[in-house]
mmCIF file with all atom_site columns, C-alpha atoms in Angstrom:
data_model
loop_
_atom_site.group_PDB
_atom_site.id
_atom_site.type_symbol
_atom_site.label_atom_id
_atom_site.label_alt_id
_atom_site.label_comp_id
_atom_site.label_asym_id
_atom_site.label_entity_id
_atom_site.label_seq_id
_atom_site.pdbx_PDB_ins_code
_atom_site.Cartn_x
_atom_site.Cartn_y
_atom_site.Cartn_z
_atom_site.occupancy
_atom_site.B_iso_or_equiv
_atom_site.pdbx_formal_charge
_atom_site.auth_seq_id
_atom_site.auth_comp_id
_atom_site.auth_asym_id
_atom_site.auth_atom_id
_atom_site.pdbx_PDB_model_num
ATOM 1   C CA . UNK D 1 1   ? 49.143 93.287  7.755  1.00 0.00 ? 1   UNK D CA 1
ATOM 2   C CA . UNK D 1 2   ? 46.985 95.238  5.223  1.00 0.00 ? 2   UNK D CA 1
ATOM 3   C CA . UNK D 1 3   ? 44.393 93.957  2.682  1.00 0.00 ? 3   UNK D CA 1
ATOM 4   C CA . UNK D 1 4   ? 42.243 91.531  5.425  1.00 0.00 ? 4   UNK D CA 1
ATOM 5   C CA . UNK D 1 5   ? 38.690 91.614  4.928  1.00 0.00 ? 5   UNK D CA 1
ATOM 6   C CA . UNK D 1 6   ? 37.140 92.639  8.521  1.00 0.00 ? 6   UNK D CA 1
ATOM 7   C CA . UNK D 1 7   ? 33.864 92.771  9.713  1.00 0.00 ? 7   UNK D CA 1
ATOM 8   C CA . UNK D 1 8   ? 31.997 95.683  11.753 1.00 0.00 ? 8   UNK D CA 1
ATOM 9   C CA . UNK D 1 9   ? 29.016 94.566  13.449 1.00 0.00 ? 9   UNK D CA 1
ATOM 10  C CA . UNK D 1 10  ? 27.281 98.312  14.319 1.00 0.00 ? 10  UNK D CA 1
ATOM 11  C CA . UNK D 1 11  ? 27.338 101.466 12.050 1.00 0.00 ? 11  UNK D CA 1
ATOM 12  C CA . UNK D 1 12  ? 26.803 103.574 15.143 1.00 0.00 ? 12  UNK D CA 1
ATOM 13  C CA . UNK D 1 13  ? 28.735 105.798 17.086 1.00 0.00 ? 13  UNK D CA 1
ATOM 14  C CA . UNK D 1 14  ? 31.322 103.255 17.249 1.00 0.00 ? 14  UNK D CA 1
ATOM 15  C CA . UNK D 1 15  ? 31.042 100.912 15.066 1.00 0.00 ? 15  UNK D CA 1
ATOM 16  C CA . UNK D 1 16  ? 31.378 104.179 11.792 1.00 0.00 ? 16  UNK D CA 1
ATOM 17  C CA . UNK D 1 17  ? 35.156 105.057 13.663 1.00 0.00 ? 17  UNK D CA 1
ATOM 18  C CA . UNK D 1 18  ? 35.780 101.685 13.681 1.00 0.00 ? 18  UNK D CA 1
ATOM 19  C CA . UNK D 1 19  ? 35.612 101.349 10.185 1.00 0.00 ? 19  UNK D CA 1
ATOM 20  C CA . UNK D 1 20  ? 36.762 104.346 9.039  1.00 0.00 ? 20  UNK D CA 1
ATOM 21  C CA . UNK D 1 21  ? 40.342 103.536 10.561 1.00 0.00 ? 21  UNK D CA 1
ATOM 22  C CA . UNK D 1 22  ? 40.480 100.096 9.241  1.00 0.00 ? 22  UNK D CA 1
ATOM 23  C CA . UNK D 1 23  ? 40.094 101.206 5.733  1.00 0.00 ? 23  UNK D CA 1
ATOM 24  C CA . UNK D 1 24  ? 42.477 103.955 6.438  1.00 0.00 ? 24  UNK D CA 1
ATOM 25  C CA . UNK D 1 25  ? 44.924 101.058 7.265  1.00 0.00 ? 25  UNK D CA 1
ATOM 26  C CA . UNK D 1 26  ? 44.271 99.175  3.450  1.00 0.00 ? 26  UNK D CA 1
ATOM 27  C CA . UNK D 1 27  ? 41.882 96.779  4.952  1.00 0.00 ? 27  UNK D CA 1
ATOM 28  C CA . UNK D 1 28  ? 38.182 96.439  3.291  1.00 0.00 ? 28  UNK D CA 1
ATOM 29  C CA . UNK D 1 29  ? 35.239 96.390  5.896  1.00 0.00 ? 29  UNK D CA 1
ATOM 30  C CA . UNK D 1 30  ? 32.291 95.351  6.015  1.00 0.00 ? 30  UNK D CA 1
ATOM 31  C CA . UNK D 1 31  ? 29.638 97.065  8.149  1.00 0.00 ? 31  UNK D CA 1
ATOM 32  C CA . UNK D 1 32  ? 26.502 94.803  9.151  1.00 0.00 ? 32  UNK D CA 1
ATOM 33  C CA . UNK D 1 33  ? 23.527 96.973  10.977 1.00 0.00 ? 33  UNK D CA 1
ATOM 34  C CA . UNK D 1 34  ? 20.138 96.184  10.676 1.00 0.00 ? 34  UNK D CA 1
ATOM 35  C CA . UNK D 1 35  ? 19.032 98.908  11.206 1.00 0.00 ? 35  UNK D CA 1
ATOM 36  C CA . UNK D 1 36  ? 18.469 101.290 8.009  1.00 0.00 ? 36  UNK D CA 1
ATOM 37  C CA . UNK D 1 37  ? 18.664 104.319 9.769  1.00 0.00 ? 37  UNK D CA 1
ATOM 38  C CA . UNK D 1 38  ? 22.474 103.596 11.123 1.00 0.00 ? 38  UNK D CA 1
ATOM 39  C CA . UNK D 1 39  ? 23.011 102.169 7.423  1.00 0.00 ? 39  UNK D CA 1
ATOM 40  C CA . UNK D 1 40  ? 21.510 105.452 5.776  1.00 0.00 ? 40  UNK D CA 1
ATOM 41  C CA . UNK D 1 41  ? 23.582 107.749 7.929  1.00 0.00 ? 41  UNK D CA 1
ATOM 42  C CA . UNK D 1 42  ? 26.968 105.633 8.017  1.00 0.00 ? 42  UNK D CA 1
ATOM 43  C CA . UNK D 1 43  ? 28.432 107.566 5.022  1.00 0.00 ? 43  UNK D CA 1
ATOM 44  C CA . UNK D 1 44  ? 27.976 110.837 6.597  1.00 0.00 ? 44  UNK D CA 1
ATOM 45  C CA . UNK D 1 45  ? 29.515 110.396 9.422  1.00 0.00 ? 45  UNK D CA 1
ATOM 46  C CA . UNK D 1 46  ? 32.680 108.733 7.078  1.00 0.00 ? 46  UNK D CA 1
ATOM 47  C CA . UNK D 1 47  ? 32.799 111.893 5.407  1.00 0.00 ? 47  UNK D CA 1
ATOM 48  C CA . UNK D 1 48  ? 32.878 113.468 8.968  1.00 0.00 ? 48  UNK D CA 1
ATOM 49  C CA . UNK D 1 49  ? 35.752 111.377 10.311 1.00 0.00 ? 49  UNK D CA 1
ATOM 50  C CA . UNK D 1 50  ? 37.609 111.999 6.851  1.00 0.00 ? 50  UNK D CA 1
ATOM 51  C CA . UNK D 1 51  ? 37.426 115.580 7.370  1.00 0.00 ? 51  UNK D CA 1
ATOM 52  C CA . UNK D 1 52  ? 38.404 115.035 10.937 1.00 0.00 ? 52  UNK D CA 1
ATOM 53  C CA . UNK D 1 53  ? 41.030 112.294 10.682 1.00 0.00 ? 53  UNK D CA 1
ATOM 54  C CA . UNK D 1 54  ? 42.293 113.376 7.171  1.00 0.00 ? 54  UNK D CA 1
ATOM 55  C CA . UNK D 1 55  ? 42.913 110.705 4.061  1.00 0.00 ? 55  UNK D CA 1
ATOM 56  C CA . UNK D 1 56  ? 41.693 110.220 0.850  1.00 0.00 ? 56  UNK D CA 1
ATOM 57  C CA . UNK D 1 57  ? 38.410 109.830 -0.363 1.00 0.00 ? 57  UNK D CA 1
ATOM 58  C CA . UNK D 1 58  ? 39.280 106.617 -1.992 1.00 0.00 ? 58  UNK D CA 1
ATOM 59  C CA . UNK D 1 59  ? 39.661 104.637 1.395  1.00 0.00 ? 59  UNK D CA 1
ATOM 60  C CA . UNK D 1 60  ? 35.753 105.262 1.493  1.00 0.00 ? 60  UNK D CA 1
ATOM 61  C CA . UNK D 1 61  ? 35.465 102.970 -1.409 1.00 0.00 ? 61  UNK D CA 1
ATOM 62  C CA . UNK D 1 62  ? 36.166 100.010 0.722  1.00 0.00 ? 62  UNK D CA 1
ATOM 63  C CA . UNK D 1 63  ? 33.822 100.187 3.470  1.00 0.00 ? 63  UNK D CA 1
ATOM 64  C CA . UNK D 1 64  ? 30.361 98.622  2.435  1.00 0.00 ? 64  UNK D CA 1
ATOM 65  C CA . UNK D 1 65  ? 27.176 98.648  4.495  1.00 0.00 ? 65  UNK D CA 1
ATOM 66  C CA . UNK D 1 66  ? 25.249 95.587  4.990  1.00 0.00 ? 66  UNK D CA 1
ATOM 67  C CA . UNK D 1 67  ? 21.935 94.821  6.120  1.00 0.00 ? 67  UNK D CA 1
ATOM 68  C CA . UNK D 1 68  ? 22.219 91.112  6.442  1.00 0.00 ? 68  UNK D CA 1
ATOM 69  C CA . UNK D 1 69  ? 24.881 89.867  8.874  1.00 0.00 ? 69  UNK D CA 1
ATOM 70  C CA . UNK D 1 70  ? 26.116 86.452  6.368  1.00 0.00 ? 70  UNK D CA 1
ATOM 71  C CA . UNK D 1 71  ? 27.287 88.263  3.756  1.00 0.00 ? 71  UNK D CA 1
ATOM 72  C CA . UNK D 1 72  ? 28.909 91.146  5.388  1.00 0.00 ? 72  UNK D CA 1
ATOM 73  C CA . UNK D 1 73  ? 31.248 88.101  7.753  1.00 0.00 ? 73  UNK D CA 1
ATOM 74  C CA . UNK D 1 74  ? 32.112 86.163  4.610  1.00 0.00 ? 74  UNK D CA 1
ATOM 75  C CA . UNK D 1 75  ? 35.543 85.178  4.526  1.00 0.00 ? 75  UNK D CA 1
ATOM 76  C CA . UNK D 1 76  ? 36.597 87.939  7.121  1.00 0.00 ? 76  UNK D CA 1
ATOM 77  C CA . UNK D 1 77  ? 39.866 87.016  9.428  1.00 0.00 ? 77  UNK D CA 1
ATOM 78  C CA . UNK D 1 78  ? 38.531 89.381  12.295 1.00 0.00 ? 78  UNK D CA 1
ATOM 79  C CA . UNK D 1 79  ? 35.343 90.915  13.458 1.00 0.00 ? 79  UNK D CA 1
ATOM 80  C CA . UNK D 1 80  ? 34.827 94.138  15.599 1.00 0.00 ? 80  UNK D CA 1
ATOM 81  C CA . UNK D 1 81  ? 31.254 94.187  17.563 1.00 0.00 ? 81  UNK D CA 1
ATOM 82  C CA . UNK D 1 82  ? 30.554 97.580  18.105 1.00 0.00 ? 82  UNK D CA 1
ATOM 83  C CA . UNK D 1 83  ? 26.458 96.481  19.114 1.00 0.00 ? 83  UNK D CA 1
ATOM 84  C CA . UNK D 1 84  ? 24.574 98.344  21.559 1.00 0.00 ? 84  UNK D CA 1
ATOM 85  C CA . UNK D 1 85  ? 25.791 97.014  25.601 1.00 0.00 ? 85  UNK D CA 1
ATOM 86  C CA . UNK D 1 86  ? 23.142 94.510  25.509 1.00 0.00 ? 86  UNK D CA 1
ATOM 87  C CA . UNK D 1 87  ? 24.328 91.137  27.050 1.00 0.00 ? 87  UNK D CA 1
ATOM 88  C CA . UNK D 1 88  ? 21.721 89.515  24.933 1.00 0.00 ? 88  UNK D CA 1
ATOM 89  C CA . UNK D 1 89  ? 22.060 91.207  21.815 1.00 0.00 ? 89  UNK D CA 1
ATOM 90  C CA . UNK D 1 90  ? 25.912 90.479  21.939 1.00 0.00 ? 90  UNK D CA 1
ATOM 91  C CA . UNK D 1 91  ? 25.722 86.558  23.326 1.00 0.00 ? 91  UNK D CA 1
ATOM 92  C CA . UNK D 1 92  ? 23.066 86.701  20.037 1.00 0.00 ? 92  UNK D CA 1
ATOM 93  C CA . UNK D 1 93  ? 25.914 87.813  17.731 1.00 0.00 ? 93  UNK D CA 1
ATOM 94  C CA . UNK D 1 94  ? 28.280 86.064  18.772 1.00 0.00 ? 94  UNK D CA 1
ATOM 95  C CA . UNK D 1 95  ? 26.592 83.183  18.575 1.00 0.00 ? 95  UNK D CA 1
ATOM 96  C CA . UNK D 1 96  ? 25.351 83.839  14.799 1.00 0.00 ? 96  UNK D CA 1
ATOM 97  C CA . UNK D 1 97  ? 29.310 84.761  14.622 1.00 0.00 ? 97  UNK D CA 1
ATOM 98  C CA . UNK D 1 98  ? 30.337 81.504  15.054 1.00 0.00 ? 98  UNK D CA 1
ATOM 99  C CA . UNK D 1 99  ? 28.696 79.868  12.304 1.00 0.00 ? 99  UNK D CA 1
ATOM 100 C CA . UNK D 1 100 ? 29.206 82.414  9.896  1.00 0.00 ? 100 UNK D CA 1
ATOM 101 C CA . UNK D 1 101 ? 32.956 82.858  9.937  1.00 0.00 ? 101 UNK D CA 1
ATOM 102 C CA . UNK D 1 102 ? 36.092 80.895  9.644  1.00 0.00 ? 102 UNK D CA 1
ATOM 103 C CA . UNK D 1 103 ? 37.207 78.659  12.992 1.00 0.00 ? 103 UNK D CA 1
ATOM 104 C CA . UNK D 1 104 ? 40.539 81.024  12.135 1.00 0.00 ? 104 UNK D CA 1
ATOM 105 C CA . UNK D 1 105 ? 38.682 84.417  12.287 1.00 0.00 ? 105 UNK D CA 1
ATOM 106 C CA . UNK D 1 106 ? 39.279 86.657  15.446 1.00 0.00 ? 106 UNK D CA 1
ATOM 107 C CA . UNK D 1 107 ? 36.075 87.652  16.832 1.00 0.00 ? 107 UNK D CA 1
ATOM 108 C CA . UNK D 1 108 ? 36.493 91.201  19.608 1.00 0.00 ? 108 UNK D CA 1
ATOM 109 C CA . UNK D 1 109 ? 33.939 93.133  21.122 1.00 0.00 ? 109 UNK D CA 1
ATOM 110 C CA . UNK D 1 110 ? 34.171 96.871  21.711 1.00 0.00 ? 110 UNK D CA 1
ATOM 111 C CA . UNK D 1 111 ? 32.282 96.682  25.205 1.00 0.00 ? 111 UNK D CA 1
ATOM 112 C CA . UNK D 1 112 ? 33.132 99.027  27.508 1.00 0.00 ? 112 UNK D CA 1
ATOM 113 C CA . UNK D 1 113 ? 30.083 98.233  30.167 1.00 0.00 ? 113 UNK D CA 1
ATOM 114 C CA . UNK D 1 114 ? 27.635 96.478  30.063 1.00 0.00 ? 114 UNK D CA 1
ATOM 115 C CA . UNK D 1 115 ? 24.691 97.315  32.651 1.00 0.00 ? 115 UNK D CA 1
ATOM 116 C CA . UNK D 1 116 ? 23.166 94.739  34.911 1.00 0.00 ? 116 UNK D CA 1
#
């Protein structure tokens, strides 16, 4: 299944590997951070996982960086949170998620722990 658009929420430490490997895969992603430092740095640290990972330049082409979360989930079947392990943060996303995208979409979280 290649050609879906997916959503990234995070261009961090996660959220940059994340999309690098979907793109690698044919998909085109679409990176929502508010944060302009994260956003400034994102393609960077795609040139660092190319050089890593291998591929061609062209996959970079269709990962976009977004600093509004509406138009980065628009029309995307699935959605990868890679947000800081905030509880609130994420029940905040989540709950933005659910207006924004399709009933259909698969929403996933790339928790690992969150502290209490």
């Amino acid at each position: 299944m290649s050609g879906e658009n997916i959503g990234v929420i995070g261009a961090g430490l996660m959220g940059h590997g994340i999309a690098y490997l979907l793109a690698a895969a044919g998909h085109t992603v679409r990176v929502y951070d508010p944060s302009a430092e994260w956003r400034n740095s994102l393609t960077q640290r795609l040139e660092s996982a190319r050089a890593l990972l291998g591929g061609e330049a062209a996959l970079l082409a269709r990962i976009t960086s977004h600093d509004q979360m509406a138009p980065a989930m628009k029309d995307v079947a699935f959605v990868f949170e890679a947000a800081p392990e905030k509880l609130p943060l994420k029940q905040q996303l989540f709950a933005g998620l659910e207006s924004l995208t399709a009933p259909t979409a698969i929403l996933a979280s790339n928790s690992s722990a969150i502290p209490s």
